[in-house]
mmCIF file of C-alpha atoms in Angstrom:
data_model
loop_
_atom_site.group_PDB
_atom_site.id
_atom_site.type_symbol
_atom_site.label_atom_id
_atom_site.label_comp_id
_atom_site.label_asym_id
_atom_site.label_seq_id
_atom_site.Cartn_x
_atom_site.Cartn_y
_atom_site.Cartn_z
ATOM 1 C CA UNK A 1 -84.439 -61.748 -46.096
ATOM 2 C CA UNK A 2 -84.656 -58.076 -45.451
ATOM 3 C CA UNK A 3 -86.329 -55.744 -47.878
ATOM 4 C CA UNK A 4 -84.479 -52.601 -48.805
ATOM 5 C CA UNK A 5 -85.971 -49.448 -50.193
ATOM 6 C CA UNK A 6 -84.890 -48.691 -53.741
ATOM 7 C CA UNK A 7 -82.279 -45.981 -53.927
ATOM 8 C CA UNK A 8 -84.477 -43.659 -55.924
ATOM 9 C CA UNK A 9 -87.496 -44.011 -53.599
ATOM 10 C CA UNK A 10 -88.508 -40.836 -51.778
ATOM 11 C CA UNK A 11 -87.602 -40.605 -48.122
ATOM 12 C CA UNK A 12 -90.462 -40.616 -45.607
ATOM 13 C CA UNK A 13 -91.794 -37.143 -44.997
ATOM 14 C CA UNK A 14 -90.463 -35.611 -41.799
ATOM 15 C CA UNK A 15 -92.825 -32.652 -41.952
ATOM 16 C CA UNK A 16 -96.009 -34.546 -41.116
ATOM 17 C CA UNK A 17 -98.246 -33.853 -38.139
ATOM 18 C CA UNK A 18 -95.826 -35.521 -35.715
ATOM 19 C CA UNK A 19 -93.120 -32.967 -36.541
ATOM 20 C CA UNK A 20 -95.320 -29.918 -35.903
ATOM 21 C CA UNK A 21 -94.641 -27.721 -32.886
ATOM 22 C CA UNK A 22 -97.042 -27.963 -29.963
ATOM 23 C CA UNK A 23 -98.145 -24.377 -30.508
ATOM 24 C CA UNK A 24 -99.436 -25.207 -33.966
ATOM 25 C CA UNK A 25 -101.158 -28.341 -32.708
ATOM 26 C CA UNK A 26 -102.810 -26.343 -29.904
ATOM 27 C CA UNK A 27 -104.014 -23.744 -32.429
ATOM 28 C CA UNK A 28 -105.450 -26.542 -34.571
ATOM 29 C CA UNK A 29 -107.252 -28.098 -31.605
ATOM 30 C CA UNK A 30 -108.772 -24.789 -30.442
ATOM 31 C CA UNK A 31 -109.835 -23.915 -33.991
ATOM 32 C CA UNK A 32 -111.416 -27.358 -34.406
ATOM 33 C CA UNK A 33 -113.291 -26.938 -31.109
ATOM 34 C CA UNK A 34 -114.699 -23.637 -32.343
ATOM 35 C CA UNK A 35 -115.804 -25.311 -35.559
ATOM 36 C CA UNK A 36 -117.401 -28.190 -33.670
ATOM 37 C CA UNK A 37 -119.227 -25.748 -31.405
ATOM 38 C CA UNK A 38 -120.611 -23.934 -34.459
ATOM 39 C CA UNK A 39 -121.647 -27.215 -36.056
ATOM 40 C CA UNK A 40 -123.308 -28.367 -32.828
ATOM 41 C CA UNK A 41 -125.246 -25.128 -32.536
ATOM 42 C CA UNK A 42 -126.259 -25.435 -36.193
ATOM 43 C CA UNK A 43 -127.553 -28.973 -35.682
ATOM 44 C CA UNK A 44 -129.409 -27.846 -32.549
ATOM 45 C CA UNK A 45 -131.084 -25.027 -34.482
ATOM 46 C CA UNK A 46 -132.093 -27.419 -37.259
ATOM 47 C CA UNK A 47 -133.568 -29.894 -34.773
ATOM 48 C CA UNK A 48 -135.521 -27.128 -33.050
ATOM 49 C CA UNK A 49 -136.629 -25.855 -36.454
ATOM 50 C CA UNK A 50 -137.913 -29.220 -37.608
ATOM 51 C CA UNK A 51 -139.079 -30.902 -34.404
ATOM 52 C CA UNK A 52 -139.423 -28.163 -31.844
ATOM 53 C CA UNK A 53 -141.575 -25.110 -31.493
ATOM 54 C CA UNK A 54 -139.389 -22.149 -32.537
ATOM 55 C CA UNK A 55 -140.668 -18.609 -32.936
ATOM 56 C CA UNK A 56 -139.996 -18.920 -36.655
ATOM 57 C CA UNK A 57 -139.370 -22.284 -38.314
ATOM 58 C CA UNK A 58 -137.821 -20.676 -41.386
ATOM 59 C CA UNK A 59 -135.462 -18.560 -39.260
ATOM 60 C CA UNK A 60 -134.363 -21.572 -37.186
ATOM 61 C CA UNK A 61 -133.715 -23.682 -40.279
ATOM 62 C CA UNK A 62 -131.886 -20.894 -42.094
ATOM 63 C CA UNK A 63 -129.820 -20.137 -39.013
ATOM 64 C CA UNK A 64 -128.935 -23.799 -38.575
ATOM 65 C CA UNK A 65 -127.839 -24.192 -42.190
ATOM 66 C CA UNK A 66 -125.842 -20.961 -41.983
ATOM 67 C CA UNK A 67 -124.044 -22.121 -38.841
ATOM 68 C CA UNK A 68 -123.231 -25.471 -40.443
ATOM 69 C CA UNK A 69 -121.783 -23.669 -43.448
ATOM 70 C CA UNK A 70 -119.792 -21.316 -41.203
ATOM 71 C CA UNK A 71 -118.462 -24.300 -39.222
ATOM 72 C CA UNK A 72 -116.711 -25.536 -42.352
ATOM 73 C CA UNK A 73 -114.152 -22.686 -42.290
ATOM 74 C CA UNK A 74 -112.604 -23.390 -38.877
ATOM 75 C CA UNK A 75 -112.843 -27.160 -39.360
ATOM 76 C CA UNK A 76 -111.016 -27.060 -42.684
ATOM 77 C CA UNK A 77 -108.495 -24.580 -41.276
ATOM 78 C CA UNK A 78 -107.881 -26.798 -38.239
ATOM 79 C CA UNK A 79 -107.235 -29.801 -40.461
ATOM 80 C CA UNK A 80 -104.839 -27.758 -42.562
ATOM 81 C CA UNK A 81 -103.002 -26.536 -39.471
ATOM 82 C CA UNK A 82 -102.717 -30.077 -38.154
ATOM 83 C CA UNK A 83 -101.242 -31.177 -41.469
ATOM 84 C CA UNK A 84 -98.874 -28.192 -41.514
ATOM 85 C CA UNK A 85 -100.397 -26.581 -44.601
ATOM 86 C CA UNK A 86 -99.341 -23.007 -45.200
ATOM 87 C CA UNK A 87 -102.713 -21.888 -46.593
ATOM 88 C CA UNK A 88 -104.538 -22.817 -43.376
ATOM 89 C CA UNK A 89 -103.161 -19.943 -41.317
ATOM 90 C CA UNK A 90 -105.272 -17.317 -43.118
ATOM 91 C CA UNK A 91 -108.647 -19.009 -42.605
ATOM 92 C CA UNK A 92 -107.740 -19.799 -38.997
ATOM 93 C CA UNK A 93 -106.873 -16.151 -38.312
ATOM 94 C CA UNK A 94 -110.029 -14.956 -40.066
ATOM 95 C CA UNK A 95 -112.065 -17.291 -37.865
ATOM 96 C CA UNK A 96 -110.540 -15.764 -34.742
ATOM 97 C CA UNK A 97 -111.085 -12.206 -35.960
ATOM 98 C CA UNK A 98 -114.749 -13.055 -36.589
ATOM 99 C CA UNK A 99 -115.024 -14.656 -33.132
ATOM 100 C CA UNK A 100 -114.025 -11.513 -31.237
ATOM 101 C CA UNK A 101 -117.091 -9.404 -32.195
ATOM 102 C CA UNK A 102 -119.295 -12.439 -31.511
ATOM 103 C CA UNK A 103 -117.758 -12.699 -28.038
ATOM 104 C CA UNK A 104 -118.374 -8.998 -27.464
ATOM 105 C CA UNK A 105 -122.017 -9.373 -28.504
ATOM 106 C CA UNK A 106 -122.465 -12.383 -26.207
ATOM 107 C CA UNK A 107 -120.884 -10.451 -23.352
ATOM 108 C CA UNK A 108 -123.240 -7.505 -23.827
ATOM 109 C CA UNK A 109 -126.332 -9.711 -24.062
ATOM 110 C CA UNK A 110 -126.216 -10.351 -20.327
ATOM 111 C CA UNK A 111 -126.691 -13.421 -18.217
ATOM 112 C CA UNK A 112 -124.101 -15.621 -16.565
ATOM 113 C CA UNK A 113 -124.155 -18.279 -19.289
ATOM 114 C CA UNK A 114 -123.668 -15.754 -22.083
ATOM 115 C CA UNK A 115 -120.897 -14.010 -20.181
ATOM 116 C CA UNK A 116 -119.098 -17.310 -19.596
ATOM 117 C CA UNK A 117 -119.462 -18.228 -23.273
ATOM 118 C CA UNK A 118 -118.167 -14.803 -24.282
ATOM 119 C CA UNK A 119 -115.111 -15.062 -22.052
ATOM 120 C CA UNK A 120 -114.334 -18.595 -23.264
ATOM 121 C CA UNK A 121 -114.699 -17.583 -26.915
ATOM 122 C CA UNK A 122 -112.590 -14.450 -26.510
ATOM 123 C CA UNK A 123 -109.841 -16.313 -24.661
ATOM 124 C CA UNK A 124 -109.775 -19.047 -27.306
ATOM 125 C CA UNK A 125 -109.641 -16.500 -30.135
ATOM 126 C CA UNK A 126 -106.817 -14.500 -28.556
ATOM 127 C CA UNK A 127 -104.906 -17.690 -27.733
ATOM 128 C CA UNK A 128 -105.167 -18.998 -31.305
ATOM 129 C CA UNK A 129 -104.019 -15.669 -32.749
ATOM 130 C CA UNK A 130 -101.043 -15.658 -30.379
ATOM 131 C CA UNK A 131 -100.215 -19.258 -31.270
ATOM 132 C CA UNK A 132 -100.449 -18.626 -35.007
ATOM 133 C CA UNK A 133 -98.294 -15.499 -35.057
ATOM 134 C CA UNK A 134 -95.641 -17.151 -32.915
ATOM 135 C CA UNK A 135 -92.361 -17.490 -34.851
ATOM 136 C CA UNK A 136 -92.233 -21.227 -34.154
ATOM 137 C CA UNK A 137 -95.618 -21.701 -35.810
ATOM 138 C CA UNK A 138 -94.907 -19.448 -38.758
ATOM 139 C CA UNK A 139 -91.642 -21.239 -39.446
ATOM 140 C CA UNK A 140 -93.349 -24.634 -39.217
ATOM 141 C CA UNK A 141 -95.823 -23.441 -41.836
ATOM 142 C CA UNK A 142 -93.010 -22.241 -44.088
ATOM 143 C CA UNK A 143 -93.591 -18.551 -43.446
ATOM 144 C CA UNK A 144 -90.569 -17.777 -41.346
ATOM 145 C CA UNK A 145 -87.848 -15.337 -42.263
ATOM 146 C CA UNK A 146 -85.727 -16.376 -45.215
ATOM 147 C CA UNK A 147 -82.407 -17.728 -44.053
#
């Protein structure tokens, strides 16, 4: 006995995450990594604020909470990109535009570690912008030229 789908049942969605172009998936992964890095830094600042010996406990705790809140934007945008949601492109682009001045500040702060972090952040931001403005990605998000 084989079960058949009723005739009026909706067809399985073909526009799920498996149907997304690799460029969009790569943009989602890079954006998620940025969000995870922010969240990790926020947790680190909170731990130092509560258990460590920071210069200012209040500043460490406030900074940690702020970073956790800021991490929500790229994480939500990455999830939206991975699901092919049109709205997610804006927050993902905003995240990258905010990352570029941060990278510049890290670069100017000196030190090999800060310079490496700045270069990695800048490269990721530029790559995500390029991936998101690519016609393949915009069409997959339903933003392509009207045919």
